[in-house]
Coordinates of C-alpha atoms in Angstrom, one line a residue:
Chain A
X1 CA 0.1 0.1 0.1
X2 CA 0.9 3.5 -0.2
X3 CA 4.0 4.4 2.0
X4 CA 3.8 8.2 1.4
X5 CA 3.1 10.2 4.4
X6 CA -0.3 11.7 4.4
X7 CA -0.2 15.2 5.8
X8 CA -3.5 14.7 7.8
X9 CA -2.4 11.7 9.4
X10 CA -2.9 11.2 13.2
X11 CA -1.6 7.7 13.4
X12 CA 1.1 6.4 10.9
X13 CA 2.1 2.9 10.8
X14 CA 5.2 2.5 8.6
X15 CA 6.7 -1.0 7.7
X16 CA 5.7 -2.3 10.9
X17 CA 6.8 -5.9 11.7
X18 CA 6.6 -7.9 14.7
X19 CA 8.0 -11.3 15.1
X20 CA 7.2 -13.5 18.4
X21 CA 10.0 -15.8 19.5
X22 CA 8.2 -19.1 20.3
X23 CA 9.2 -22.3 21.5
X24 CA 8.6 -23.6 17.8
X25 CA 10.6 -20.9 16.4
X26 CA 9.9 -17.3 15.2
X27 CA 6.4 -16.3 14.3
X28 CA 6.0 -13.4 12.1
X29 CA 2.8 -11.8 13.3
X30 CA 2.6 -8.7 11.1
X31 CA 4.9 -8.1 8.1
X32 CA 5.7 -4.5 6.9
X33 CA 2.2 -3.0 7.5
X34 CA 1.5 0.5 6.5
X35 CA -1.5 2.4 7.4
X36 CA -2.4 6.1 7.9
X37 CA -5.3 6.8 10.1
X38 CA -6.5 10.6 9.6
X39 CA -7.6 12.6 12.6
X40 CA -11.4 12.2 13.3
X41 CA -11.5 9.2 11.2
X42 CA -13.0 5.8 12.0
X43 CA -11.0 2.8 10.7
X44 CA -11.6 -0.9 11.1
X45 CA -9.3 -3.7 10.7
X46 CA -10.7 -7.1 9.6
X47 CA -9.3 -10.2 8.7
X48 CA -9.0 -14.0 9.4
X49 CA -8.2 -15.2 12.7
X50 CA -4.6 -15.0 13.6
X51 CA -3.8 -12.4 10.9
X52 CA -2.2 -10.1 13.4
X53 CA -4.8 -7.6 14.0
X54 CA -4.5 -7.5 17.7
X55 CA -0.8 -7.3 17.3
X56 CA -0.9 -4.4 15.2
X57 CA -3.5 -2.6 17.5
X58 CA -1.1 -3.3 20.4
X59 CA 1.7 -1.7 18.6
X60 CA -0.3 1.3 18.0
X61 CA -1.1 1.5 21.6
X62 CA 2.5 1.2 22.7
X63 CA 1.6 -1.9 24.7
X64 CA 4.5 -3.7 23.0
X65 CA 7.2 -2.9 20.7
X66 CA 7.8 -3.7 17.0
X67 CA 10.6 -5.8 15.7
X68 CA 10.9 -3.4 12.7
X69 CA 9.2 -0.2 11.6
X70 CA 7.4 2.4 13.6
X71 CA 4.1 3.7 14.8
X72 CA 3.9 7.6 14.9
X73 CA 1.2 9.7 16.8
X74 CA 1.0 13.1 15.6
X75 CA 4.2 12.6 13.9
X76 CA 6.0 11.4 17.2
X77 CA 7.1 7.8 17.4
X78 CA 5.1 5.7 19.9
X79 CA 7.5 4.3 22.4
X80 CA 5.2 3.1 25.2
X81 CA 1.7 3.7 26.6
X82 CA 0.4 7.1 25.7
X83 CA -1.9 9.2 27.5
X84 CA -3.4 10.4 24.1
X85 CA -4.6 6.9 23.6
X86 CA -7.5 5.0 25.1
X87 CA -8.0 1.4 24.8
X88 CA -11.2 -0.7 24.8
X89 CA -10.6 -4.4 25.4
X90 CA -12.5 -7.5 24.7
X91 CA -15.1 -8.5 27.2
X92 CA -15.3 -4.8 28.8
X93 CA -12.2 -5.8 31.0
X94 CA -13.6 -4.2 34.1
X95 CA -11.9 -4.9 37.5
X96 CA -14.4 -7.1 39.1
X97 CA -13.6 -6.2 42.6
X98 CA -14.3 -2.5 41.9
X99 CA -17.5 -0.8 41.4
X100 CA -18.2 1.1 38.1
X101 CA -17.3 4.5 39.8
X102 CA -14.1 2.9 41.0
X103 CA -13.4 1.3 37.6
X104 CA -13.8 4.7 35.9
X105 CA -11.5 6.4 38.3
X106 CA -8.8 3.5 37.7
X107 CA -7.0 5.3 34.8
X108 CA -6.5 8.3 37.1
X109 CA -5.3 6.2 40.0
X110 CA -2.4 5.0 37.7
X111 CA -1.8 8.3 35.8
X112 CA -2.4 10.7 38.7
X113 CA -4.8 13.5 38.5
X114 CA -8.4 13.8 39.0
X115 CA -11.3 12.9 36.7
X116 CA -13.3 15.6 35.3
X117 CA -16.4 14.8 37.2
X118 CA -18.8 16.9 34.9
X119 CA -17.4 14.9 31.9
X120 CA -17.5 11.5 33.5
X121 CA -21.1 12.3 34.7
X122 CA -22.0 13.4 31.1
X123 CA -20.5 10.1 29.6
X124 CA -22.4 8.0 32.1
X125 CA -25.6 9.8 31.2
X126 CA -24.7 9.5 27.6
X127 CA -24.2 5.8 27.7
X128 CA -27.4 5.3 29.9
X129 CA -25.5 4.4 32.9
X130 CA -27.1 7.1 35.3
X131 CA -27.2 5.9 38.9
X132 CA -25.1 2.7 38.2
X133 CA -21.9 4.0 39.6
X134 CA -22.0 1.9 42.8
X135 CA -23.0 -1.4 41.0
X136 CA -20.3 -4.1 40.7
X137 CA -19.4 -5.4 37.1
X138 CA -21.0 -8.7 37.8
X139 CA -24.4 -7.1 38.6
X140 CA -24.6 -5.7 35.0
X141 CA -25.2 -7.2 31.6
X142 CA -22.3 -7.7 28.9
X143 CA -23.7 -4.5 27.3
X144 CA -23.7 -2.4 30.2
X145 CA -20.2 -3.5 31.2
X146 CA -18.9 -2.6 27.8
X147 CA -20.5 0.9 28.1
X148 CA -18.7 1.2 31.4
X149 CA -15.6 0.4 29.8
X150 CA -16.3 2.8 26.9
X151 CA -16.7 5.5 29.6
X152 CA -13.6 4.5 31.4
X153 CA -11.7 4.8 28.0
X154 CA -13.0 8.3 27.2
X155 CA -13.0 9.6 30.7
X156 CA -9.4 11.1 30.1
X157 CA -10.4 12.4 26.8
X158 CA -8.0 10.4 24.6
X159 CA -7.6 11.8 21.0
X160 CA -7.3 8.3 19.8
X161 CA -9.5 5.5 20.7
X162 CA -8.2 1.8 20.0
X163 CA -10.9 -0.9 20.1
X164 CA -10.1 -4.6 20.3
X165 CA -12.9 -6.5 19.2
X166 CA -15.0 -4.7 21.8
X167 CA -18.3 -6.1 21.2
X168 CA -17.5 -9.7 20.0
X169 CA -19.1 -11.2 23.2
X170 CA -22.4 -9.3 22.7
X171 CA -25.7 -10.5 21.2
X172 CA -26.3 -8.9 17.8
X173 CA -29.0 -6.6 19.0
X174 CA -26.9 -5.2 21.7
X175 CA -23.9 -5.1 19.4
X176 CA -26.1 -2.9 16.8
X177 CA -26.9 -0.7 19.8
X178 CA -23.4 -0.3 20.9
X179 CA -22.3 0.5 17.4
X180 CA -24.8 3.3 17.2
X181 CA -23.7 4.6 20.4
X182 CA -20.1 4.5 19.3
X183 CA -21.2 6.5 16.3
X184 CA -23.2 9.1 18.3
X185 CA -20.2 9.7 20.8
X186 CA -17.7 9.8 18.1
X187 CA -19.7 12.5 16.3
X188 CA -19.9 14.5 19.6
X189 CA -16.1 14.2 20.6
X190 CA -13.0 14.9 18.5
X191 CA -11.9 11.2 18.5
X192 CA -10.1 9.1 16.1
X193 CA -11.0 5.4 16.4
X194 CA -9.3 2.3 15.1
X195 CA -11.5 -0.7 15.8
X196 CA -10.8 -4.5 15.4
X197 CA -13.7 -6.4 14.6
X198 CA -14.8 -9.9 13.3
X199 CA -18.2 -8.5 12.1
X200 CA -17.9 -7.0 8.4
X201 CA -21.3 -5.5 9.1
X202 CA -19.9 -3.5 12.2
X203 CA -16.8 -2.5 10.2
X204 CA -18.9 -1.2 7.5
X205 CA -21.4 0.6 9.8
X206 CA -18.8 2.3 11.8
X207 CA -15.9 2.9 9.5
X208 CA -14.7 5.5 7.2
X209 CA -12.3 2.8 5.9
X210 CA -12.1 -0.7 6.3
X211 CA -8.6 -2.3 6.2
X212 CA -8.4 -5.9 5.3
X213 CA -5.6 -7.9 6.6
X214 CA -4.1 -11.1 4.6
X215 CA -3.6 -14.3 6.8
X216 CA -0.2 -14.9 8.6
X217 CA 2.2 -13.1 8.2
X218 CA -0.5 -10.2 8.4
X219 CA -0.1 -7.6 5.9
X220 CA -2.6 -4.8 4.8
X221 CA -4.2 -6.5 1.8
X222 CA -6.6 -3.7 0.8
X223 CA -8.3 -0.6 2.1
X224 CA -12.0 0.1 1.3
X225 CA -13.5 3.3 1.8
X226 CA -17.0 3.4 3.0
X227 CA -18.6 6.6 1.6
X228 CA -22.0 6.7 3.4
X229 CA -23.2 9.7 5.3
X230 CA -23.7 9.8 9.0
X231 CA -25.5 9.0 11.2
X232 CA -25.9 5.7 9.3
X233 CA -29.5 4.5 9.3
X234 CA -30.9 1.1 8.9
X235 CA -32.1 2.1 5.5
X236 CA -28.5 2.9 4.3
X237 CA -27.3 -0.3 5.9
X238 CA -29.6 -2.5 3.7
X239 CA -28.9 -0.7 0.4
X240 CA -27.5 -2.7 -2.4
X241 CA -24.1 -0.6 -2.2
X242 CA -23.6 -1.6 1.4
X243 CA -24.5 -5.1 0.7
X244 CA -21.9 -5.4 -2.3
X245 CA -19.3 -3.7 -0.2
X246 CA -19.8 -6.2 2.5
X247 CA -19.8 -9.1 0.1
X248 CA -16.5 -7.9 -1.4
X249 CA -14.9 -7.7 1.9
X250 CA -16.1 -11.0 2.9
X251 CA -14.9 -12.7 -0.4
X252 CA -11.5 -11.0 0.1
X253 CA -11.2 -12.5 3.5
X254 CA -12.0 -16.1 2.7
X255 CA -9.6 -15.6 -0.2
X256 CA -12.0 -16.0 -3.0
X257 CA -10.9 -12.9 -4.9
X258 CA -13.5 -13.6 -7.6
X259 CA -15.4 -10.8 -9.1
X260 CA -19.0 -10.5 -8.0
X261 CA -21.6 -12.3 -10.2
X262 CA -23.8 -9.3 -9.6
X263 CA -22.6 -6.3 -11.5
X264 CA -21.1 -3.7 -9.3
X265 CA -23.2 -0.4 -8.8
X266 CA -22.7 1.8 -11.7
X267 CA -23.7 4.9 -9.9
X268 CA -21.3 6.8 -7.7
X269 CA -21.8 6.5 -4.1
X270 CA -23.3 9.8 -3.7
X271 CA -26.0 8.9 -6.3
X272 CA -26.7 5.7 -4.2
X273 CA -27.1 7.8 -1.0
X274 CA -29.7 10.1 -2.9
X275 CA -31.6 7.0 -3.6
X276 CA -31.4 5.5 -0.2
X277 CA -32.3 8.9 1.4
X278 CA -35.6 9.4 -0.9
Chain B
X1 CA 9.4 0.4 25.0
X2 CA 8.9 -2.8 26.8
X3 CA 9.7 -5.7 24.8
X4 CA 7.5 -8.3 26.1
X5 CA 7.7 -11.0 23.2
X6 CA 4.8 -13.0 24.2
X7 CA 1.7 -13.3 22.1
X8 CA -1.1 -11.3 23.6
X9 CA -3.8 -13.5 24.6
X10 CA -7.3 -12.7 25.8
X11 CA -9.0 -15.9 26.9
X12 CA -12.2 -15.9 29.0
X13 CA -10.8 -18.2 31.6
X14 CA -7.9 -17.0 33.5
X15 CA -4.6 -18.4 32.7
X16 CA -2.5 -20.0 35.2
X17 CA -3.1 -23.4 36.7
X18 CA -5.4 -22.7 39.6
X19 CA -8.5 -22.8 37.7
X20 CA -10.6 -25.5 39.3
X21 CA -8.8 -25.4 42.6
X22 CA -9.8 -22.0 43.6
X23 CA -13.4 -22.3 42.9
X24 CA -13.6 -25.4 45.2
X25 CA -11.7 -23.5 47.9
X26 CA -13.7 -20.4 47.4
X27 CA -16.8 -22.3 48.0
X28 CA -16.0 -21.9 51.6
X29 CA -16.8 -18.1 51.1
X30 CA -20.0 -18.5 49.1
X31 CA -21.6 -21.9 49.9
X32 CA -20.6 -23.4 53.5
X33 CA -22.5 -22.1 56.3
X34 CA -25.0 -20.0 54.3
X35 CA -27.3 -19.5 56.9
X36 CA -30.3 -17.2 55.5
X37 CA -33.3 -17.2 57.8
X38 CA -34.4 -17.3 61.3
X39 CA -35.9 -20.6 60.5
X40 CA -32.8 -22.2 59.6
X41 CA -31.2 -21.0 62.6
X42 CA -34.0 -22.3 64.8
X43 CA -33.8 -25.6 63.0
X44 CA -30.1 -25.8 63.7
X45 CA -30.4 -25.0 67.4
X46 CA -33.3 -27.5 67.7
X47 CA -31.0 -30.2 66.4
X48 CA -28.2 -29.2 68.8
X49 CA -30.9 -29.5 71.7
X50 CA -32.0 -32.8 70.5
X51 CA -28.4 -34.1 70.3
X52 CA -27.3 -32.7 73.7
X53 CA -30.7 -33.6 75.3
X54 CA -30.6 -37.1 73.8
X55 CA -27.0 -37.7 75.1
X56 CA -27.9 -36.4 78.6
X57 CA -31.1 -38.8 78.6
X58 CA -29.2 -41.8 77.3
X59 CA -26.1 -41.3 79.6
X60 CA -28.5 -41.0 82.5
X61 CA -30.7 -44.0 81.6
X62 CA -27.7 -46.3 80.9
X63 CA -25.9 -44.9 84.1
X64 CA -22.6 -44.4 82.0
X65 CA -19.6 -43.7 84.5
X66 CA -18.4 -40.3 84.4
X67 CA -14.7 -41.4 83.3
X68 CA -16.3 -43.1 80.1
X69 CA -18.4 -40.2 79.0
X70 CA -19.4 -37.3 81.3
X71 CA -22.9 -35.8 81.2
X72 CA -23.5 -32.7 78.9
X73 CA -24.7 -30.8 82.0
X74 CA -21.7 -31.7 84.1
X75 CA -19.6 -30.6 81.1
X76 CA -21.4 -27.3 81.1
X77 CA -21.0 -27.0 84.9
X78 CA -17.3 -27.7 84.6
X79 CA -16.8 -25.1 81.9
X80 CA -18.5 -22.4 84.1
X81 CA -17.0 -23.3 87.7
X82 CA -13.6 -23.9 86.4
X83 CA -13.3 -21.4 83.6
X84 CA -11.0 -19.1 85.8
X85 CA -8.4 -22.3 86.0
X86 CA -8.6 -22.9 82.2
X87 CA -8.7 -19.5 81.2
X88 CA -4.8 -18.6 81.6
X89 CA -4.2 -21.7 79.4
X90 CA -6.5 -20.5 76.8
X91 CA -4.2 -17.1 76.7
X92 CA -1.1 -19.1 76.4
X93 CA -2.6 -21.0 73.5
X94 CA -4.0 -17.7 71.8
X95 CA -0.4 -16.2 72.4
X96 CA 1.3 -19.0 70.7
X97 CA -1.4 -19.2 67.9
X98 CA -1.5 -15.5 67.1
X99 CA 2.4 -14.9 67.2
X100 CA 3.3 -18.0 65.3
X101 CA 0.5 -17.5 62.7
X102 CA 1.5 -13.7 62.3
X103 CA 5.0 -14.7 61.7
X104 CA 4.2 -17.7 59.3
X105 CA 1.5 -15.6 57.4
X106 CA 3.7 -12.7 56.8
X107 CA 6.7 -14.8 55.6
X108 CA 4.4 -17.0 53.7
X109 CA 2.7 -14.1 51.8
X110 CA 6.0 -12.2 51.2
X111 CA 7.5 -15.5 49.7
X112 CA 4.5 -16.2 47.6
X113 CA 4.5 -12.7 46.1
X114 CA 8.2 -12.6 45.5
X115 CA 8.6 -16.4 44.2
X116 CA 5.5 -16.1 41.8
X117 CA 7.5 -13.1 40.1
X118 CA 10.2 -15.5 39.1
X119 CA 8.7 -18.8 37.5
X120 CA 12.2 -20.4 37.5
X121 CA 12.7 -19.8 41.3
X122 CA 9.1 -20.9 41.9
X123 CA 9.9 -24.3 40.4
X124 CA 13.0 -24.7 42.4
X125 CA 11.4 -23.8 45.7
X126 CA 8.1 -25.6 45.1
X127 CA 9.0 -29.2 46.1
X128 CA 10.5 -27.8 49.6
X129 CA 7.5 -25.9 50.2
X130 CA 5.4 -29.1 49.4
X131 CA 7.6 -31.0 51.9
X132 CA 6.8 -28.5 54.5
X133 CA 3.0 -28.5 53.8
X134 CA 2.8 -32.3 53.9
X135 CA 5.1 -33.0 56.7
X136 CA 3.2 -32.7 60.1
X137 CA 5.2 -30.0 62.1
X138 CA 4.1 -31.5 65.3
X139 CA 7.0 -34.0 64.5
X140 CA 9.6 -31.6 65.0
X141 CA 8.3 -30.3 68.5
X142 CA 10.3 -32.7 70.7
X143 CA 13.5 -31.4 68.7
X144 CA 12.4 -27.8 69.2
X145 CA 12.0 -28.5 72.8
X146 CA 15.4 -29.8 73.1
X147 CA 16.7 -27.0 71.4
X148 CA 14.6 -23.9 72.8
X149 CA 13.2 -25.4 76.1
X150 CA 9.8 -25.7 77.4
X151 CA 8.8 -22.0 77.0
X152 CA 6.9 -20.2 74.1
X153 CA 9.7 -20.3 71.6
X154 CA 9.4 -24.0 70.2
X155 CA 5.6 -23.8 69.9
X156 CA 5.5 -20.5 68.0
X157 CA 8.2 -21.6 65.6
X158 CA 5.9 -25.0 65.3
X159 CA 2.8 -22.9 64.6
X160 CA 4.7 -20.6 62.2
X161 CA 6.0 -23.7 60.2
X162 CA 2.8 -25.1 60.1
X163 CA 0.9 -21.9 59.1
X164 CA 3.4 -20.4 56.9
X165 CA 3.6 -22.9 54.0
X166 CA -0.2 -23.4 53.8
X167 CA -0.5 -19.4 53.5
X168 CA 2.3 -19.5 50.9
X169 CA 0.9 -22.3 48.9
X170 CA -2.5 -20.9 48.5
X171 CA -1.3 -17.3 48.1
X172 CA 1.1 -18.4 45.3
X173 CA -1.9 -19.9 43.5
X174 CA -3.5 -16.5 43.9
X175 CA -0.7 -14.6 42.7
X176 CA -0.2 -16.9 39.6
X177 CA -3.6 -16.2 38.3
X178 CA -2.5 -13.7 35.7
X179 CA -5.1 -12.1 33.6
X180 CA -3.1 -10.7 30.6
X181 CA -6.1 -8.4 29.9
X182 CA -6.3 -6.7 33.1
X183 CA -2.5 -6.2 33.2
X184 CA -2.6 -4.9 29.7
X185 CA -5.4 -2.6 30.8
X186 CA -3.2 -1.1 33.7
X187 CA 0.0 -1.0 31.5
X188 CA -2.1 0.9 28.7
X189 CA -2.3 3.8 31.5
X190 CA 1.4 3.6 31.9
X191 CA 1.2 1.6 35.3
X192 CA 4.7 0.6 36.8
X193 CA 5.5 -3.0 38.0
X194 CA 4.6 -1.9 41.5
X195 CA 1.4 -0.4 40.5
X196 CA 0.4 -3.6 38.5
X197 CA 1.2 -5.4 41.7
X198 CA -0.8 -3.5 44.0
X199 CA -3.7 -2.7 41.8
X200 CA -4.1 -5.8 39.8
X201 CA -2.2 -8.8 41.1
X202 CA -2.9 -8.4 44.8
X203 CA -6.5 -8.0 44.4
X204 CA -6.8 -10.8 42.1
X205 CA -5.0 -13.0 44.5
X206 CA -7.0 -11.8 47.6
X207 CA -9.6 -14.4 47.5
X208 CA -6.9 -17.3 47.5
X209 CA -4.8 -15.4 50.1
X210 CA -7.7 -15.4 52.6
X211 CA -8.3 -19.2 51.8
X212 CA -4.6 -19.7 52.7
X213 CA -4.9 -17.6 55.8
X214 CA -7.8 -19.7 57.1
X215 CA -6.3 -22.8 56.5
X216 CA -3.1 -21.7 58.0
X217 CA -4.8 -20.6 61.1
X218 CA -6.6 -23.7 61.5
X219 CA -3.4 -25.7 60.9
X220 CA -1.8 -23.4 63.5
X221 CA -4.4 -24.1 66.0
X222 CA -3.9 -27.8 65.5
X223 CA -0.1 -27.6 65.9
X224 CA -0.3 -25.3 68.9
X225 CA -2.3 -27.7 70.8
X226 CA -0.4 -30.8 69.6
X227 CA 2.9 -29.1 70.7
X228 CA 1.5 -28.2 74.1
X229 CA 0.6 -31.9 74.7
X230 CA 4.3 -33.0 74.0
X231 CA 5.7 -31.1 77.1
X232 CA 5.8 -28.0 79.1
X233 CA 3.2 -27.1 81.7
X234 CA 0.8 -24.8 80.1
X235 CA -1.7 -24.2 77.3
X236 CA -5.0 -26.0 76.4
X237 CA -3.2 -29.0 75.0
X238 CA -1.3 -29.4 78.4
X239 CA -4.9 -29.2 80.0
X240 CA -6.1 -31.9 77.8
X241 CA -3.4 -34.3 78.8
X242 CA -3.4 -33.2 82.4
X243 CA -7.0 -33.6 82.8
X244 CA -7.4 -36.8 81.2
X245 CA -4.5 -38.3 83.1
X246 CA -6.3 -37.3 86.3
X247 CA -9.7 -38.7 84.8
X248 CA -11.3 -35.2 85.1
X249 CA -13.6 -35.9 82.3
X250 CA -15.9 -32.9 82.4
X251 CA -13.0 -30.7 82.4
X252 CA -11.5 -32.5 79.6
X253 CA -14.5 -32.0 77.6
X254 CA -14.9 -28.5 78.5
X255 CA -11.5 -27.7 77.2
X256 CA -12.5 -29.7 73.9
X257 CA -15.5 -27.5 73.6
X258 CA -13.3 -24.4 73.9
X259 CA -11.1 -25.7 71.2
X260 CA -14.0 -26.2 68.8
X261 CA -15.3 -22.7 69.6
X262 CA -11.8 -21.3 68.7
X263 CA -11.5 -23.2 65.3
X264 CA -15.2 -22.0 64.5
X265 CA -14.2 -18.5 65.4
X266 CA -11.3 -18.8 63.0
X267 CA -13.6 -19.8 60.4
X268 CA -16.2 -17.2 60.9
X269 CA -13.7 -14.2 61.0
X270 CA -12.1 -15.4 57.6
X271 CA -15.6 -16.1 56.3
X272 CA -16.6 -12.5 57.1
X273 CA -13.5 -11.0 55.7
X274 CA -14.1 -13.0 52.5
X275 CA -17.5 -11.8 52.2
X276 CA -16.6 -8.3 52.5
X277 CA -13.5 -8.1 50.4
X278 CA -13.6 -11.2 48.2
X279 CA -17.2 -11.7 47.4
X280 CA -16.9 -10.4 43.7
X281 CA -15.3 -13.7 42.8
X282 CA -18.3 -15.9 44.0

């Protein structure tokens, strides 16, 4: 893919390579990945299991180093956990011995400083967790736990949100609800989001661009722009254009790069959207 | 940048090898004595009255001699009238138990916390800890008495040796329960190793630590009483041997009763602590 620096890039991944040393020899998890994520963009990374998605995201977060290549945030190389970056993990990852308020205060206990009470209250209200602060995680449903995790990640106002299959454990209705919530909150806050997901529908619904990674060693195989306006409605999500895009991505992931039997939409995306809107 | 060259893994189950063990042990906090209603309490008391009353009745009907089995009522009388004679010995036993347990628990906890940070060291140390856990420390008491005399010292050492390894082996299981996701969470905020220990590892280990402390305390009581039986002139264990040699059976059983109350007290204390601080797991 293009290795030319995008001047608007918030996150820049250049020639990122990560090799794990295992008992059975070296394992190349990602191999010379290049990606530019622009400010205020939502980018999803999809790909078969074990393609190095999580490795790539962890490298962006500074949670582990790269064997070669680099990740830059606002032009500065990432060399470790960065206060500008918030992470949302699989299964909410709340600390089960703390109530929600205490879980949300956890980043500040580590980083120091005090949470912005008004902002946290606003977020709690925004995700519908008003009055749940004293509840323990096990008292809440999976969806509510993940909302709390979202509040925790946004509590310190990171400019980049990295989400590692955040909604994989939720049922499909809760998942769609969470997707809408993320889109709404993203539209209200100046946040750049990189999302790993197994759901192509989720990727297409949320993203400005969908990145497809090849099987191990993980490389960026292709990048698909998703040119539909926001907020994205159910109507848009059921149009032929969206369906075709999802099918293209799915076929690419399963490795059948055959062209679709159905004809590609001749009209440009804007025309498709006009049709969807009417 | 930290160069952890391990593959990030998020599994729903916690990694580490304490998966089934901790659940069965933790049942002590959740299941066990789950007394809920006044009716259950009443039923339990009723059974106690029936057993004690039944014993009293049968022993009277068959005129069982006191040196074989004393009447429950005479045990109760002995407990009340001779309590002032037994009380100092209860005090000695408590001193041995508390100081021995405190030493053993602190050493056991520190060793567990340190050793689990170094898997290689843990592998080397594990068999020796196992030997300490499985060998009855009572066996060492005659030797300890030879070396340290008949005072508190040999008994406190024995209690510490009995409690410490129990605390350590359980606490180590707790500290080994590494949840990569939770540690990654703390690290994503820039947590130091020390912060990860206090904010993630220690709270995660707490339920198992409490189990270890409870078992350690009960083993400590066992060892304290046993060590008092071996020699020296004080402690509840000494009372047991002395009352039985004088065939003072009501007094003997009064001491036994005190010991079971002590054991139950240990259980209840840790049960309550566990309920307050470790119930998130159950």
